[in-house]
């Protein structure tokens, strides 16, 4: 599971190196005129959340449960991001969306429990972005920032009194926009938002605790309006 995270970091590094080479090319005249560009960009996206997870230390009544783990299902949701361009290349970006539902199932020795809990969740991510404006209608970009992972509406299944903590997370992003006209663009991006959190509950009256290491990859496609 952490192997997937290392692979994602490697791919992001490769994209970063490639775009750094592209950025050495001269920018078009319109991008060099600091007064002649649209500062706001609003995108609406369809986003797929791909989850890699690990629960390395599940305890029941204070004792470790051998061979135990959990599995968290992937999800699809609607997201939006709002960007403000300080210069033609540098922008701040706020990303948020409709909280999807995570189904948490027992895995390993806990697989017979089936679904242990359900919870809605949603990242709110604030990023700094660098946009490359030297490829005509194609605008690749990179982003780094911080996210707050918020959990809502926890529902018990095999576990009773299920609770999971909100968490902070670093965020890395690579994306591209394609101009359709003066204001409209198509947008596609990938965000990597790894985080750890803690969850608690009870099983047959005995307390259950665990740390969750979660490595979500968010892939989005959508439309952007510049103004």
Short mmCIF file of C-alpha atoms in Angstrom, two decimals, residues 48-220:
data_model
loop_
_atom_site.label_atom_id
_atom_site.label_comp_id
_atom_site.label_asym_id
_atom_site.label_seq_id
_atom_site.Cartn_x
_atom_site.Cartn_y
_atom_site.Cartn_z
CA UNK A 48 -12.58 9.86 -8.55
CA UNK A 49 -11.01 9.12 -5.15
CA UNK A 50 -8.68 6.11 -5.26
CA UNK A 51 -7.77 4.94 -1.76
CA UNK A 52 -4.75 2.98 -0.51
CA UNK A 53 -5.03 2.26 3.21
CA UNK A 54 -3.36 0.48 6.10
CA UNK A 55 -4.33 -0.05 9.75
CA UNK A 56 -1.04 -1.24 11.29
CA UNK A 57 -2.11 -1.57 14.92
CA UNK A 58 -5.74 -2.51 15.55
CA UNK A 59 -6.36 -3.23 19.23
CA UNK A 60 -9.34 -4.89 20.92
CA UNK A 61 -9.66 -4.39 24.69
CA UNK A 62 -6.05 -3.15 24.68
CA UNK A 63 -4.57 -6.16 22.90
CA UNK A 64 -3.27 -6.29 19.32
CA UNK A 65 -5.48 -8.21 16.87
CA UNK A 66 -3.12 -10.42 14.78
CA UNK A 67 -3.52 -10.28 11.01
CA UNK A 68 -6.09 -7.49 11.19
CA UNK A 69 -6.58 -4.70 8.69
CA UNK A 70 -9.32 -2.68 7.00
CA UNK A 71 -10.28 -1.91 3.44
CA UNK A 72 -11.75 1.46 2.35
CA UNK A 73 -13.74 1.67 -0.87
CA UNK A 74 -13.03 4.13 -3.68
CA UNK A 75 -15.60 6.85 -4.42
CA UNK A 76 -16.74 9.35 -7.05
CA UNK A 77 -17.97 12.85 -6.27
CA UNK A 78 -18.41 16.39 -7.60
CA UNK A 79 -15.74 18.93 -6.70
CA UNK A 80 -14.97 22.57 -7.37
CA UNK A 81 -11.88 24.70 -7.16
CA UNK A 82 -11.44 28.46 -7.13
CA UNK A 83 -8.17 29.98 -8.27
CA UNK A 84 -6.82 33.51 -8.06
CA UNK A 85 -3.84 34.46 -10.25
CA UNK A 86 -1.36 36.81 -8.61
CA UNK A 87 0.65 36.80 -11.86
CA UNK A 88 -0.02 35.01 -15.17
CA UNK A 89 1.97 32.05 -13.80
CA UNK A 90 1.35 31.99 -10.03
CA UNK A 91 -2.05 31.28 -8.48
CA UNK A 92 -3.63 30.36 -5.18
CA UNK A 93 -6.25 27.61 -5.32
CA UNK A 94 -9.02 26.40 -2.99
CA UNK A 95 -10.37 22.88 -3.63
CA UNK A 96 -13.47 21.36 -2.02
CA UNK A 97 -16.39 19.14 -2.94
CA UNK A 98 -19.49 17.17 -2.05
CA UNK A 99 -18.41 14.71 0.72
CA UNK A 100 -18.55 11.13 -0.62
CA UNK A 101 -19.19 8.07 1.54
CA UNK A 102 -16.36 5.79 2.64
CA UNK A 103 -17.32 2.20 3.38
CA UNK A 104 -14.82 0.68 5.80
CA UNK A 105 -14.68 -3.12 5.68
CA UNK A 106 -12.78 -5.55 7.84
CA UNK A 107 -9.81 -7.21 6.11
CA UNK A 108 -7.44 -10.01 7.05
CA UNK A 109 -8.57 -11.62 10.29
CA UNK A 110 -11.39 -9.04 10.53
CA UNK A 111 -12.91 -9.89 7.14
CA UNK A 112 -15.74 -11.95 8.70
CA UNK A 113 -17.05 -8.72 10.28
CA UNK A 114 -17.94 -7.31 6.85
CA UNK A 115 -18.60 -3.58 6.89
CA UNK A 116 -17.44 -2.14 10.21
CA UNK A 117 -18.51 1.49 9.64
CA UNK A 118 -19.43 4.14 7.10
CA UNK A 119 -18.50 7.82 7.13
CA UNK A 120 -18.66 10.83 4.83
CA UNK A 121 -15.44 12.73 4.25
CA UNK A 122 -14.07 15.62 2.28
CA UNK A 123 -10.73 17.35 1.85
CA UNK A 124 -10.49 21.12 1.81
CA UNK A 125 -7.17 21.90 0.10
CA UNK A 126 -5.38 25.25 -0.19
CA UNK A 127 -2.54 25.21 -2.74
CA UNK A 128 -0.02 27.44 -4.46
CA UNK A 129 0.17 26.68 -8.19
CA UNK A 130 2.62 27.42 -10.99
CA UNK A 131 1.12 27.54 -14.50
CA UNK A 132 3.18 27.14 -17.69
CA UNK A 133 1.93 29.52 -20.40
CA UNK A 134 4.36 28.79 -23.23
CA UNK A 135 2.55 25.96 -25.05
CA UNK A 136 -0.22 27.78 -26.87
CA UNK A 137 -3.66 26.51 -25.87
CA UNK A 138 -2.21 23.90 -23.47
CA UNK A 139 -1.44 25.06 -19.90
CA UNK A 140 0.23 22.48 -17.62
CA UNK A 141 0.52 23.35 -13.94
CA UNK A 142 1.94 22.11 -10.64
CA UNK A 143 0.63 22.71 -7.14
CA UNK A 144 1.67 22.12 -3.54
CA UNK A 145 -0.30 22.91 -0.43
CA UNK A 146 -2.04 21.68 2.68
CA UNK A 147 -5.40 19.99 3.18
CA UNK A 148 -7.80 19.48 6.06
CA UNK A 149 -9.54 16.10 5.91
CA UNK A 150 -12.95 16.40 7.57
CA UNK A 151 -15.08 13.37 8.53
CA UNK A 152 -18.86 13.71 8.84
CA UNK A 153 -21.87 11.58 9.71
CA UNK A 154 -20.14 8.45 11.04
CA UNK A 155 -22.48 5.43 11.01
CA UNK A 156 -22.06 2.24 13.00
CA UNK A 157 -22.10 -1.16 11.33
CA UNK A 158 -20.17 -4.06 12.93
CA UNK A 159 -18.56 -1.53 15.27
CA UNK A 160 -20.62 0.52 17.73
CA UNK A 161 -19.84 4.11 18.74
CA UNK A 162 -17.57 4.55 15.71
CA UNK A 163 -15.55 7.77 15.64
CA UNK A 164 -12.71 9.00 13.42
CA UNK A 165 -10.53 12.10 13.85
CA UNK A 166 -10.14 14.91 11.34
CA UNK A 167 -6.59 15.31 10.05
CA UNK A 168 -4.15 17.65 8.29
CA UNK A 169 -2.40 16.49 5.12
CA UNK A 170 0.20 17.70 2.63
CA UNK A 171 -1.06 17.96 -0.95
CA UNK A 172 0.74 17.68 -4.29
CA UNK A 173 -0.89 18.27 -7.66
CA UNK A 174 -0.15 18.04 -11.38
CA UNK A 175 -2.64 19.09 -14.03
CA UNK A 176 -3.31 20.60 -17.41
CA UNK A 177 -5.87 22.98 -18.88
CA UNK A 178 -6.82 23.35 -22.54
CA UNK A 179 -8.27 26.58 -23.93
CA UNK A 180 -11.65 26.29 -25.62
CA UNK A 181 -12.03 30.04 -26.06
CA UNK A 182 -11.33 33.35 -24.37
CA UNK A 183 -12.91 32.27 -21.07
CA UNK A 184 -13.60 28.53 -21.14
CA UNK A 185 -11.09 25.72 -20.64
CA UNK A 186 -11.08 21.96 -20.11
CA UNK A 187 -9.25 20.81 -16.98
CA UNK A 188 -7.70 17.53 -15.79
CA UNK A 189 -5.54 17.01 -12.71
CA UNK A 190 -4.26 14.50 -10.17
CA UNK A 191 -3.84 15.29 -6.46
CA UNK A 192 -2.03 13.18 -3.86
CA UNK A 193 -3.10 13.84 -0.26
CA UNK A 194 -1.55 11.33 2.21
CA UNK A 195 -2.57 11.48 5.86
CA UNK A 196 -2.85 9.50 9.10
CA UNK A 197 -5.72 9.54 11.58
CA UNK A 198 -7.13 7.58 14.51
CA UNK A 199 -10.43 5.73 14.78
CA UNK A 200 -12.24 4.22 17.75
CA UNK A 201 -15.32 2.13 18.39
CA UNK A 202 -16.47 -0.91 20.31
CA UNK A 203 -17.09 -4.55 19.42
CA UNK A 204 -19.25 -6.57 21.79
CA UNK A 205 -18.68 -3.89 24.42
CA UNK A 206 -14.86 -4.07 24.16
CA UNK A 207 -13.04 -0.92 22.99
CA UNK A 208 -11.43 -0.94 19.54
CA UNK A 209 -8.70 1.52 18.52
CA UNK A 210 -6.49 1.90 15.47
CA UNK A 211 -4.30 4.27 13.51
CA UNK A 212 -5.22 4.58 9.84
CA UNK A 213 -2.61 5.48 7.22
CA UNK A 214 -4.50 6.60 4.12
CA UNK A 215 -2.98 7.55 0.73
CA UNK A 216 -5.77 8.92 -1.47
CA UNK A 217 -5.19 9.91 -5.09
CA UNK A 218 -7.83 12.29 -6.49
CA UNK A 219 -8.22 12.32 -10.28
CA UNK A 220 -10.45 15.07 -11.67
#
